Amino acid sequence: MSLSRLTLTHYRNHTALDLELKSNFIIFSGENGAGKTNILEAVSMLAPGRGLRRAALRDVAQQDVGKGFAISAISQETQLGTGCDASHPDRRILRVNGAAMAINKLAEYLSISWLTPAMDRLFNDGASARRRFLDRLTLALYPDHAHHASRYENAMRQRNRIFADEGAYDENWVASLEAIMAEHGYYLSKNRAQLVNALNIMLDAAQDDAFAKPHIEISGEYYQDIEAMLIALKNNRPIDRSAKRSLIGPHRDDVLVKHRIKNRSAAHCSTGEQKAMLLSLILAHADLVRERRADKPLLILLDEVAAHLDPARRLILFERLSQGKSQIWLTGTEKALFTGTEAYAQHYHFDEGLHLRNDG
């Protein structure tokens, strides 16, 4: 089992929540505002980054308590704990079996992917949202991906600040930052490209079913090695200096997805087709992680997904999800949305008083 216990303390509307998990298929139902998505968000904080809402840490802690927040989980006998102390509300800490570690270390223990209603416009929104989506999928296969992203972005921000302040310009300093960007940017691009290639192979082999099959590509310059990227950054330095920002590099990549059968950009497909392609990508990614990283638990968080599918497609989705070795976390307003999962799911329901009960 991926997680066998989850404990939340002063996390949004959950003052004290302690869940003993006995299944790899976990469902939360209840009215809007009960706190279902808050639980999924807390689980997403067991990965590097800002979680599925990308909320500021100080907004996650209960506002009227002033004690910060804590998330604790047990995964394969490993105790993971993350949260913020009230004295440092913007600094997240991580402890693994009681020992302090860097947040990026979370990628070595768990892989987590998610779909939320806010992602329904992923193919129509800006490129940054699609890059974040791709990077979460990439992180599941390459735990060092978060480290490379952090180092690259930090160096790029410093380079941009130097270009924005002419009085601070120092060519040697810029060159040293470009060396950092080239090294970590190359691995960012390489990891992404390898993930996309593997995903397309998995999608090629996938059976045709109720979900549209997508094809995924990366739009952006790919550098064959670190030296090639370093040269490109140096050659583009005058242009970047004039623009006061970095105009080339993996931070400019975009993710292009198209409907395989219709050969049409996902941005021009119907809302239902876009949702189906997102689900296909998540399912193919889960198969890929199980094949490549069988040693690392995978959690899939699906917030209000069932409501957008007809009953036949819901059953197909639940069947495919239950056949894998991932731990699936789902939310929905009505218990009826999950008919057919009774034999294998652990179902929690929020009643009218917003009390959580275990319905099996």
mmCIF file of C-alpha atoms in Angstrom:
data_model
loop_
_atom_site.group_PDB
_atom_site.id
_atom_site.type_symbol
_atom_site.label_atom_id
_atom_site.label_comp_id
_atom_site.label_asym_id
_atom_site.label_seq_id
_atom_site.Cartn_x
_atom_site.Cartn_y
_atom_site.Cartn_z
ATOM 1 C CA MET A 1 0.000 0.000 0.000
ATOM 2 C CA SER A 2 1.295 3.475 -0.905
ATOM 3 C CA LEU A 3 0.070 5.262 2.231
ATOM 4 C CA SER A 4 -1.200 3.325 5.219
ATOM 5 C CA ARG A 5 -1.870 6.362 7.393
ATOM 6 C CA LEU A 6 -2.481 10.077 6.885
ATOM 7 C CA THR A 7 -2.680 12.624 9.693
ATOM 8 C CA LEU A 8 -3.492 16.323 9.270
ATOM 9 C CA THR A 9 -3.118 18.940 11.997
ATOM 10 C CA HIS A 10 -4.504 22.474 11.577
ATOM 11 C CA TYR A 11 -4.622 21.990 7.813
ATOM 12 C CA ARG A 12 -7.276 24.269 6.281
ATOM 13 C CA ASN A 13 -10.629 23.107 7.764
ATOM 14 C CA HIS A 14 -9.168 19.933 9.290
ATOM 15 C CA THR A 15 -8.098 20.649 12.865
ATOM 16 C CA ALA A 16 -7.199 17.022 13.528
ATOM 17 C CA LEU A 17 -7.752 14.279 10.949
ATOM 18 C CA ASP A 18 -6.332 10.788 11.305
ATOM 19 C CA LEU A 19 -7.038 8.249 8.562
ATOM 20 C CA GLU A 20 -6.005 4.600 8.709
ATOM 21 C CA LEU A 21 -5.865 3.536 5.080
ATOM 22 C CA LYS A 22 -6.656 -0.078 4.266
ATOM 23 C CA SER A 23 -7.098 0.138 0.512
ATOM 24 C CA ASN A 24 -5.347 1.468 -2.570
ATOM 25 C CA PHE A 25 -8.669 2.927 -3.752
ATOM 26 C CA ILE A 26 -9.852 5.746 -1.480
ATOM 27 C CA ILE A 27 -12.994 7.802 -2.044
ATOM 28 C CA PHE A 28 -14.244 10.954 -0.328
ATOM 29 C CA SER A 29 -17.812 12.110 -0.948
ATOM 30 C CA GLY A 30 -19.930 14.891 0.494
ATOM 31 C CA GLU A 31 -21.207 18.368 -0.178
ATOM 32 C CA ASN A 32 -19.092 21.184 -1.549
ATOM 33 C CA GLY A 33 -16.965 22.860 1.094
ATOM 34 C CA ALA A 34 -16.744 19.780 3.309
ATOM 35 C CA GLY A 35 -12.969 19.501 2.916
ATOM 36 C CA LYS A 36 -12.602 16.704 0.364
ATOM 37 C CA THR A 37 -10.209 18.584 -1.900
ATOM 38 C CA ASN A 38 -8.294 19.810 1.156
ATOM 39 C CA ILE A 39 -7.371 16.196 1.915
ATOM 40 C CA LEU A 40 -6.155 15.623 -1.642
ATOM 41 C CA GLU A 41 -4.213 18.878 -1.488
ATOM 42 C CA ALA A 42 -2.534 17.722 1.726
ATOM 43 C CA VAL A 43 -1.517 14.464 0.024
ATOM 44 C CA SER A 44 -0.110 16.460 -2.907
ATOM 45 C CA MET A 45 2.134 18.288 -0.417
ATOM 46 C CA LEU A 46 3.991 14.992 0.014
ATOM 47 C CA ALA A 47 5.678 15.849 -3.282
ATOM 48 C CA PRO A 48 8.125 18.698 -3.979
ATOM 49 C CA GLY A 49 6.419 21.931 -4.953
ATOM 50 C CA ARG A 50 3.376 23.880 -3.852
ATOM 51 C CA GLY A 51 0.686 21.226 -4.117
ATOM 52 C CA LEU A 52 -2.309 20.917 -6.405
ATOM 53 C CA ARG A 53 -3.659 24.406 -5.590
ATOM 54 C CA ARG A 54 -0.229 26.114 -5.634
ATOM 55 C CA ALA A 55 -1.350 27.991 -2.525
ATOM 56 C CA ALA A 56 0.885 30.125 -0.349
ATOM 57 C CA LEU A 57 1.922 28.143 2.723
ATOM 58 C CA ARG A 58 0.570 30.732 5.154
ATOM 59 C CA ASP A 59 -2.885 30.305 3.532
ATOM 60 C CA VAL A 60 -2.882 26.557 4.158
ATOM 61 C CA ALA A 61 -2.649 26.720 7.958
ATOM 62 C CA GLN A 62 -5.853 27.367 9.889
ATOM 63 C CA GLN A 63 -6.054 31.113 10.167
ATOM 64 C CA ASP A 64 -7.513 31.400 13.669
ATOM 65 C CA VAL A 65 -5.056 29.036 15.379
ATOM 66 C CA GLY A 66 -1.628 30.493 14.699
ATOM 67 C CA LYS A 67 0.197 27.196 15.053
ATOM 68 C CA GLY A 68 1.226 26.446 11.494
ATOM 69 C CA PHE A 69 0.196 23.098 10.032
ATOM 70 C CA ALA A 70 1.474 19.536 9.854
ATOM 71 C CA ILE A 71 0.988 16.617 7.469
ATOM 72 C CA SER A 72 2.173 13.168 8.485
ATOM 73 C CA ALA A 73 2.040 9.967 6.460
ATOM 74 C CA ILE A 74 3.349 6.433 6.642
ATOM 75 C CA SER A 75 4.526 4.918 3.365
ATOM 76 C CA GLN A 76 6.053 1.451 3.382
ATOM 77 C CA GLU A 77 7.136 1.853 7.016
ATOM 78 C CA THR A 78 8.701 5.242 6.261
ATOM 79 C CA GLN A 79 7.390 8.175 8.297
ATOM 80 C CA LEU A 80 7.049 11.338 6.207
ATOM 81 C CA GLY A 81 6.238 14.632 7.870
ATOM 82 C CA THR A 82 5.963 18.091 6.343
ATOM 83 C CA GLY A 83 4.515 21.410 7.397
ATOM 84 C CA CYS A 84 5.239 24.909 8.630
ATOM 85 C CA ASP A 85 5.914 26.337 12.048
ATOM 86 C CA ALA A 86 3.993 29.488 12.997
ATOM 87 C CA SER A 87 7.280 31.353 13.487
ATOM 88 C CA HIS A 88 8.273 30.664 9.851
ATOM 89 C CA PRO A 89 4.937 30.497 7.970
ATOM 90 C CA ASP A 90 6.523 30.625 4.508
ATOM 91 C CA ARG A 91 9.142 27.916 5.009
ATOM 92 C CA ARG A 92 8.123 24.298 4.585
ATOM 93 C CA ILE A 93 10.123 21.669 6.393
ATOM 94 C CA LEU A 94 10.436 17.925 5.826
ATOM 95 C CA ARG A 95 11.280 15.140 8.230
ATOM 96 C CA VAL A 96 11.817 11.540 7.174
ATOM 97 C CA ASN A 97 11.744 9.115 10.094
ATOM 98 C CA GLY A 98 12.390 12.121 12.306
ATOM 99 C CA ALA A 99 15.432 13.420 10.418
ATOM 100 C CA ALA A 100 15.347 16.826 8.707
ATOM 101 C CA MET A 101 15.778 16.711 4.927
ATOM 102 C CA ALA A 102 15.404 18.998 1.905
ATOM 103 C CA ILE A 103 11.880 19.143 0.436
ATOM 104 C CA ASN A 104 13.114 17.837 -2.928
ATOM 105 C CA LYS A 105 13.967 14.537 -1.192
ATOM 106 C CA LEU A 106 10.235 13.737 -1.186
ATOM 107 C CA ALA A 107 10.573 12.684 -4.836
ATOM 108 C CA GLU A 108 12.688 9.740 -3.719
ATOM 109 C CA TYR A 109 9.868 8.292 -1.616
ATOM 110 C CA LEU A 110 6.633 8.956 -3.511
ATOM 111 C CA SER A 111 5.408 9.786 -6.998
ATOM 112 C CA ILE A 112 2.213 11.843 -7.102
ATOM 113 C CA SER A 113 0.122 13.020 -10.046
ATOM 114 C CA TRP A 114 -3.271 14.710 -10.052
ATOM 115 C CA LEU A 115 -6.176 16.080 -12.020
ATOM 116 C CA THR A 116 -8.409 18.854 -10.683
ATOM 117 C CA PRO A 117 -11.323 20.842 -12.158
ATOM 118 C CA ALA A 118 -8.958 23.809 -12.512
ATOM 119 C CA MET A 119 -6.961 21.765 -15.024
ATOM 120 C CA ASP A 120 -9.901 21.438 -17.412
ATOM 121 C CA ARG A 121 -8.500 24.439 -19.291
ATOM 122 C CA LEU A 122 -4.937 23.142 -19.313
ATOM 123 C CA PHE A 123 -4.772 22.992 -23.116
ATOM 124 C CA ASN A 124 -6.171 26.515 -23.473
ATOM 125 C CA ASP A 125 -4.217 28.217 -20.687
ATOM 126 C CA GLY A 126 -0.671 29.520 -20.818
ATOM 127 C CA ALA A 127 2.414 27.392 -21.398
ATOM 128 C CA SER A 128 3.568 27.613 -17.765
ATOM 129 C CA ALA A 129 0.654 25.472 -16.535
ATOM 130 C CA ARG A 130 1.435 22.816 -19.139
ATOM 131 C CA ARG A 131 5.118 22.835 -18.176
ATOM 132 C CA ARG A 132 4.181 22.279 -14.533
ATOM 133 C CA PHE A 133 1.955 19.373 -15.558
ATOM 134 C CA LEU A 134 4.740 17.820 -17.620
ATOM 135 C CA ASP A 135 7.309 18.354 -14.860
ATOM 136 C CA ARG A 136 5.118 16.565 -12.297
ATOM 137 C CA LEU A 137 4.910 13.569 -14.627
ATOM 138 C CA THR A 138 8.653 13.735 -15.286
ATOM 139 C CA LEU A 139 9.479 13.896 -11.581
ATOM 140 C CA ALA A 140 7.845 10.504 -11.076
ATOM 141 C CA LEU A 141 10.483 8.877 -13.288
ATOM 142 C CA TYR A 142 13.425 11.130 -12.513
ATOM 143 C CA PRO A 143 13.608 12.107 -8.815
ATOM 144 C CA ASP A 144 16.484 14.510 -9.563
ATOM 145 C CA HIS A 145 14.203 16.584 -11.804
ATOM 146 C CA ALA A 146 13.097 18.893 -8.964
ATOM 147 C CA HIS A 147 16.741 19.567 -8.059
ATOM 148 C CA HIS A 148 17.611 20.503 -11.639
ATOM 149 C CA ALA A 149 14.528 22.728 -11.907
ATOM 150 C CA SER A 150 15.333 24.525 -8.658
ATOM 151 C CA ARG A 151 18.980 25.140 -9.556
ATOM 152 C CA TYR A 152 18.140 26.289 -13.077
ATOM 153 C CA GLU A 153 15.389 28.685 -12.014
ATOM 154 C CA ASN A 154 17.476 30.183 -9.199
ATOM 155 C CA ALA A 155 20.387 30.884 -11.575
ATOM 156 C CA MET A 156 18.037 32.295 -14.209
ATOM 157 C CA ARG A 157 16.413 34.671 -11.711
ATOM 158 C CA GLN A 158 19.837 35.977 -10.679
ATOM 159 C CA ARG A 159 20.825 36.434 -14.340
ATOM 160 C CA ASN A 160 17.598 38.337 -15.015
ATOM 161 C CA ARG A 161 18.184 40.614 -12.014
ATOM 162 C CA ILE A 162 21.649 41.462 -13.273
ATOM 163 C CA PHE A 163 20.245 42.350 -16.708
ATOM 164 C CA ALA A 164 17.536 44.482 -15.085
ATOM 165 C CA ASP A 165 20.141 46.496 -13.150
ATOM 166 C CA GLU A 166 22.812 47.795 -15.518
ATOM 167 C CA GLY A 167 24.892 48.996 -12.581
ATOM 168 C CA ALA A 168 25.191 45.395 -11.332
ATOM 169 C CA TYR A 169 26.357 43.925 -14.638
ATOM 170 C CA ASP A 170 29.414 41.699 -14.269
ATOM 171 C CA GLU A 171 30.333 39.523 -17.231
ATOM 172 C CA ASN A 172 32.143 36.917 -15.140
ATOM 173 C CA TRP A 173 29.187 36.622 -12.785
ATOM 174 C CA VAL A 174 26.806 36.228 -15.720
ATOM 175 C CA ALA A 175 29.053 33.566 -17.243
ATOM 176 C CA SER A 176 29.078 31.582 -13.985
ATOM 177 C CA LEU A 177 25.288 31.728 -13.798
ATOM 178 C CA GLU A 178 25.029 30.607 -17.417
ATOM 179 C CA ALA A 179 27.209 27.597 -16.588
ATOM 180 C CA ILE A 180 24.715 26.602 -13.884
ATOM 181 C CA MET A 181 21.761 27.181 -16.223
ATOM 182 C CA ALA A 182 23.384 25.130 -18.967
ATOM 183 C CA GLU A 183 24.138 22.159 -16.732
ATOM 184 C CA HIS A 184 20.764 21.914 -15.046
ATOM 185 C CA GLY A 185 18.771 23.172 -18.021
ATOM 186 C CA TYR A 186 20.214 20.398 -20.171
ATOM 187 C CA TYR A 187 19.039 17.748 -17.720
ATOM 188 C CA LEU A 188 15.628 19.408 -17.448
ATOM 189 C CA SER A 189 15.219 19.171 -21.219
ATOM 190 C CA LYS A 190 16.632 15.656 -21.370
ATOM 191 C CA ASN A 191 14.323 14.337 -18.647
ATOM 192 C CA ARG A 192 11.279 15.922 -20.265
ATOM 193 C CA ALA A 193 12.156 14.571 -23.708
ATOM 194 C CA GLN A 194 12.695 11.049 -22.392
ATOM 195 C CA LEU A 195 9.405 11.136 -20.505
ATOM 196 C CA VAL A 196 7.465 12.328 -23.556
ATOM 197 C CA ASN A 197 9.033 9.684 -25.784
ATOM 198 C CA ALA A 198 8.197 6.928 -23.279
ATOM 199 C CA LEU A 199 4.639 8.239 -22.847
ATOM 200 C CA ASN A 200 3.996 8.176 -26.588
ATOM 201 C CA ILE A 201 5.281 4.601 -26.806
ATOM 202 C CA MET A 202 2.934 3.640 -23.970
ATOM 203 C CA LEU A 203 0.015 5.435 -25.659
ATOM 204 C CA ASP A 204 0.797 3.715 -28.977
ATOM 205 C CA ALA A 205 0.458 0.350 -27.287
ATOM 206 C CA ALA A 206 -2.638 1.234 -25.246
ATOM 207 C CA GLN A 207 -5.902 -0.450 -26.113
ATOM 208 C CA ASP A 208 -8.600 1.639 -27.764
ATOM 209 C CA ASP A 209 -11.350 2.282 -25.247
ATOM 210 C CA ALA A 210 -13.677 5.029 -24.096
ATOM 211 C CA PHE A 211 -10.946 7.639 -23.674
ATOM 212 C CA ALA A 212 -9.466 9.645 -26.530
ATOM 213 C CA LYS A 213 -5.826 8.824 -27.255
ATOM 214 C CA PRO A 214 -3.513 11.840 -27.281
ATOM 215 C CA HIS A 215 -0.095 12.426 -28.792
ATOM 216 C CA ILE A 216 2.267 14.666 -26.833
ATOM 217 C CA GLU A 217 5.240 16.741 -27.974
ATOM 218 C CA ILE A 218 7.493 19.441 -26.564
ATOM 219 C CA SER A 219 7.766 22.725 -28.419
ATOM 220 C CA GLY A 220 11.143 24.270 -27.713
ATOM 221 C CA GLU A 221 14.825 24.063 -28.435
ATOM 222 C CA TYR A 222 16.520 20.830 -27.408
ATOM 223 C CA TYR A 223 20.280 21.040 -26.774
ATOM 224 C CA GLN A 224 22.362 17.939 -27.463
ATOM 225 C CA ASP A 225 24.683 18.524 -24.517
ATOM 226 C CA ILE A 226 25.601 21.013 -21.806
ATOM 227 C CA GLU A 227 28.175 22.762 -23.983
ATOM 228 C CA ALA A 228 25.622 23.397 -26.731
ATOM 229 C CA MET A 229 23.269 25.072 -24.274
ATOM 230 C CA LEU A 230 26.099 27.089 -22.754
ATOM 231 C CA ILE A 231 27.074 28.424 -26.177
ATOM 232 C CA ALA A 232 23.447 29.285 -26.946
ATOM 233 C CA LEU A 233 23.073 31.249 -23.704
ATOM 234 C CA LYS A 234 26.303 33.146 -24.324
ATOM 235 C CA ASN A 235 25.343 33.977 -27.921
ATOM 236 C CA ASN A 236 21.920 35.180 -26.812
ATOM 237 C CA ARG A 237 23.315 37.281 -23.974
ATOM 238 C CA PRO A 238 23.110 40.665 -25.812
ATOM 239 C CA ILE A 239 19.463 40.030 -26.726
ATOM 240 C CA ASP A 240 18.596 38.866 -23.217
ATOM 241 C CA ARG A 241 20.383 41.854 -21.718
ATOM 242 C CA SER A 242 18.371 44.197 -23.878
ATOM 243 C CA ALA A 243 15.125 42.409 -22.978
ATOM 244 C CA LYS A 244 16.202 42.225 -19.305
ATOM 245 C CA ARG A 245 15.191 38.559 -19.144
ATOM 246 C CA SER A 246 16.204 35.151 -20.469
ATOM 247 C CA LEU A 247 14.524 34.439 -23.781
ATOM 248 C CA ILE A 248 15.868 30.951 -24.456
ATOM 249 C CA GLY A 249 16.020 27.789 -22.356
ATOM 250 C CA PRO A 250 13.701 25.065 -21.033
ATOM 251 C CA HIS A 251 11.651 27.655 -19.118
ATOM 252 C CA ARG A 252 10.279 28.644 -22.546
ATOM 253 C CA ASP A 253 9.149 25.141 -23.531
ATOM 254 C CA ASP A 254 5.520 24.395 -24.261
ATOM 255 C CA VAL A 255 3.659 21.090 -24.291
ATOM 256 C CA LEU A 256 1.691 20.313 -27.430
ATOM 257 C CA VAL A 257 -1.043 17.676 -27.279
ATOM 258 C CA LYS A 258 -3.238 16.527 -30.131
ATOM 259 C CA HIS A 259 -6.074 14.047 -30.626
ATOM 260 C CA ARG A 260 -4.500 11.055 -32.400
ATOM 261 C CA ILE A 261 -7.554 9.965 -34.396
ATOM 262 C CA LYS A 262 -8.717 13.438 -35.408
ATOM 263 C CA ASN A 263 -5.175 14.828 -35.744
ATOM 264 C CA ARG A 264 -6.428 17.989 -34.072
ATOM 265 C CA SER A 265 -4.799 20.150 -31.433
ATOM 266 C CA ALA A 266 -6.234 19.494 -27.976
ATOM 267 C CA ALA A 267 -6.912 23.221 -27.664
ATOM 268 C CA HIS A 268 -9.423 22.901 -30.517
ATOM 269 C CA CYS A 269 -11.136 19.760 -29.182
ATOM 270 C CA SER A 270 -14.300 19.680 -27.098
ATOM 271 C CA THR A 271 -14.180 19.934 -23.309
ATOM 272 C CA GLY A 272 -15.101 16.265 -23.050
ATOM 273 C CA GLU A 273 -12.325 15.246 -25.441
ATOM 274 C CA GLN A 274 -9.804 17.347 -23.528
ATOM 275 C CA LYS A 275 -10.815 15.683 -20.250
ATOM 276 C CA ALA A 276 -10.555 12.257 -21.873
ATOM 277 C CA MET A 277 -7.063 13.017 -23.194
ATOM 278 C CA LEU A 278 -5.923 14.185 -19.769
ATOM 279 C CA LEU A 279 -7.203 10.948 -18.258
ATOM 280 C CA SER A 280 -5.439 8.949 -20.972
ATOM 281 C CA LEU A 281 -2.176 10.719 -20.179
ATOM 282 C CA ILE A 282 -2.569 10.047 -16.448
ATOM 283 C CA LEU A 283 -3.364 6.363 -17.059
ATOM 284 C CA ALA A 284 -0.462 5.896 -19.491
ATOM 285 C CA HIS A 285 1.856 7.645 -17.058
ATOM 286 C CA ALA A 286 0.737 5.338 -14.250
ATOM 287 C CA ASP A 287 1.518 2.303 -16.409
ATOM 288 C CA LEU A 288 4.909 3.784 -17.252
ATOM 289 C CA VAL A 289 5.827 4.463 -13.620
ATOM 290 C CA ARG A 290 4.803 0.957 -12.597
ATOM 291 C CA GLU A 291 6.995 -0.437 -15.376
ATOM 292 C CA ARG A 292 10.041 1.765 -14.747
ATOM 293 C CA ARG A 293 9.846 2.491 -11.010
ATOM 294 C CA ALA A 294 8.179 -0.511 -9.411
ATOM 295 C CA ASP A 295 10.087 0.260 -6.196
ATOM 296 C CA LYS A 296 8.438 3.671 -5.708
ATOM 297 C CA PRO A 297 4.755 4.085 -4.700
ATOM 298 C CA LEU A 298 2.563 6.102 -7.068
ATOM 299 C CA LEU A 299 -0.422 8.122 -5.844
ATOM 300 C CA ILE A 300 -3.032 9.433 -8.301
ATOM 301 C CA LEU A 301 -5.321 12.209 -7.034
ATOM 302 C CA LEU A 302 -8.518 12.734 -9.047
ATOM 303 C CA ASP A 303 -10.650 15.620 -7.794
ATOM 304 C CA GLU A 304 -14.279 15.635 -9.038
ATOM 305 C CA VAL A 305 -13.374 13.589 -12.119
ATOM 306 C CA ALA A 306 -16.275 11.119 -11.999
ATOM 307 C CA ALA A 307 -18.927 13.837 -12.328
ATOM 308 C CA HIS A 308 -17.771 14.641 -15.865
ATOM 309 C CA LEU A 309 -18.120 11.072 -17.144
ATOM 310 C CA ASP A 310 -21.189 9.079 -18.086
ATOM 311 C CA PRO A 311 -21.833 5.886 -16.024
ATOM 312 C CA ALA A 312 -20.266 3.560 -18.623
ATOM 313 C CA ARG A 313 -17.045 5.582 -18.818
ATOM 314 C CA ARG A 314 -16.911 5.875 -15.033
ATOM 315 C CA LEU A 315 -16.940 2.101 -14.725
ATOM 316 C CA ILE A 316 -14.214 1.770 -17.360
ATOM 317 C CA LEU A 317 -12.095 4.355 -15.513
ATOM 318 C CA PHE A 318 -12.574 2.700 -12.107
ATOM 319 C CA GLU A 319 -11.777 -0.731 -13.536
ATOM 320 C CA ARG A 320 -8.553 0.468 -15.165
ATOM 321 C CA LEU A 321 -7.491 2.319 -12.038
ATOM 322 C CA SER A 322 -8.222 -0.625 -9.747
ATOM 323 C CA GLN A 323 -6.163 -3.013 -11.880
ATOM 324 C CA GLY A 324 -2.945 -1.108 -11.302
ATOM 325 C CA LYS A 325 -0.744 -0.930 -8.241
ATOM 326 C CA SER A 326 -1.181 2.796 -7.715
ATOM 327 C CA GLN A 327 -3.056 4.264 -4.782
ATOM 328 C CA ILE A 328 -6.063 6.148 -6.137
ATOM 329 C CA TRP A 329 -7.673 9.067 -4.275
ATOM 330 C CA LEU A 330 -11.009 10.349 -5.632
ATOM 331 C CA THR A 331 -13.556 12.941 -4.585
ATOM 332 C CA GLY A 332 -17.165 13.522 -5.594
ATOM 333 C CA THR A 333 -20.277 15.166 -4.221
ATOM 334 C CA GLU A 334 -22.442 12.041 -4.392
ATOM 335 C CA LYS A 335 -21.812 8.453 -3.328
ATOM 336 C CA ALA A 336 -23.745 7.249 -6.364
ATOM 337 C CA LEU A 337 -20.931 8.438 -8.619
ATOM 338 C CA PHE A 338 -18.814 5.564 -7.300
ATOM 339 C CA THR A 339 -21.291 2.739 -7.734
ATOM 340 C CA GLY A 340 -19.426 -0.424 -8.627
ATOM 341 C CA THR A 341 -16.387 0.220 -6.410
ATOM 342 C CA GLU A 342 -17.875 -1.198 -3.208
ATOM 343 C CA ALA A 343 -15.889 -4.443 -3.337
ATOM 344 C CA TYR A 344 -12.456 -2.824 -3.288
ATOM 345 C CA ALA A 345 -12.739 0.849 -2.254
ATOM 346 C CA GLN A 346 -12.425 2.494 1.137
ATOM 347 C CA HIS A 347 -15.161 5.119 1.141
ATOM 348 C CA TYR A 348 -15.336 8.131 3.464
ATOM 349 C CA HIS A 349 -18.387 10.385 3.501
ATOM 350 C CA PHE A 350 -18.897 13.837 5.002
ATOM 351 C CA ASP A 351 -22.381 14.090 6.538
ATOM 352 C CA GLU A 352 -24.456 17.256 6.848
ATOM 353 C CA GLY A 353 -22.471 18.377 9.881
ATOM 354 C CA LEU A 354 -19.267 17.941 7.873
ATOM 355 C CA HIS A 355 -18.230 15.044 10.071
ATOM 356 C CA LEU A 356 -16.205 12.420 8.240
ATOM 357 C CA ARG A 357 -17.279 8.808 8.585
ATOM 358 C CA ASN A 358 -15.875 5.618 7.144
ATOM 359 C CA ASP A 359 -18.536 4.001 4.976
ATOM 360 C CA GLY A 360 -16.462 0.944 4.105
#
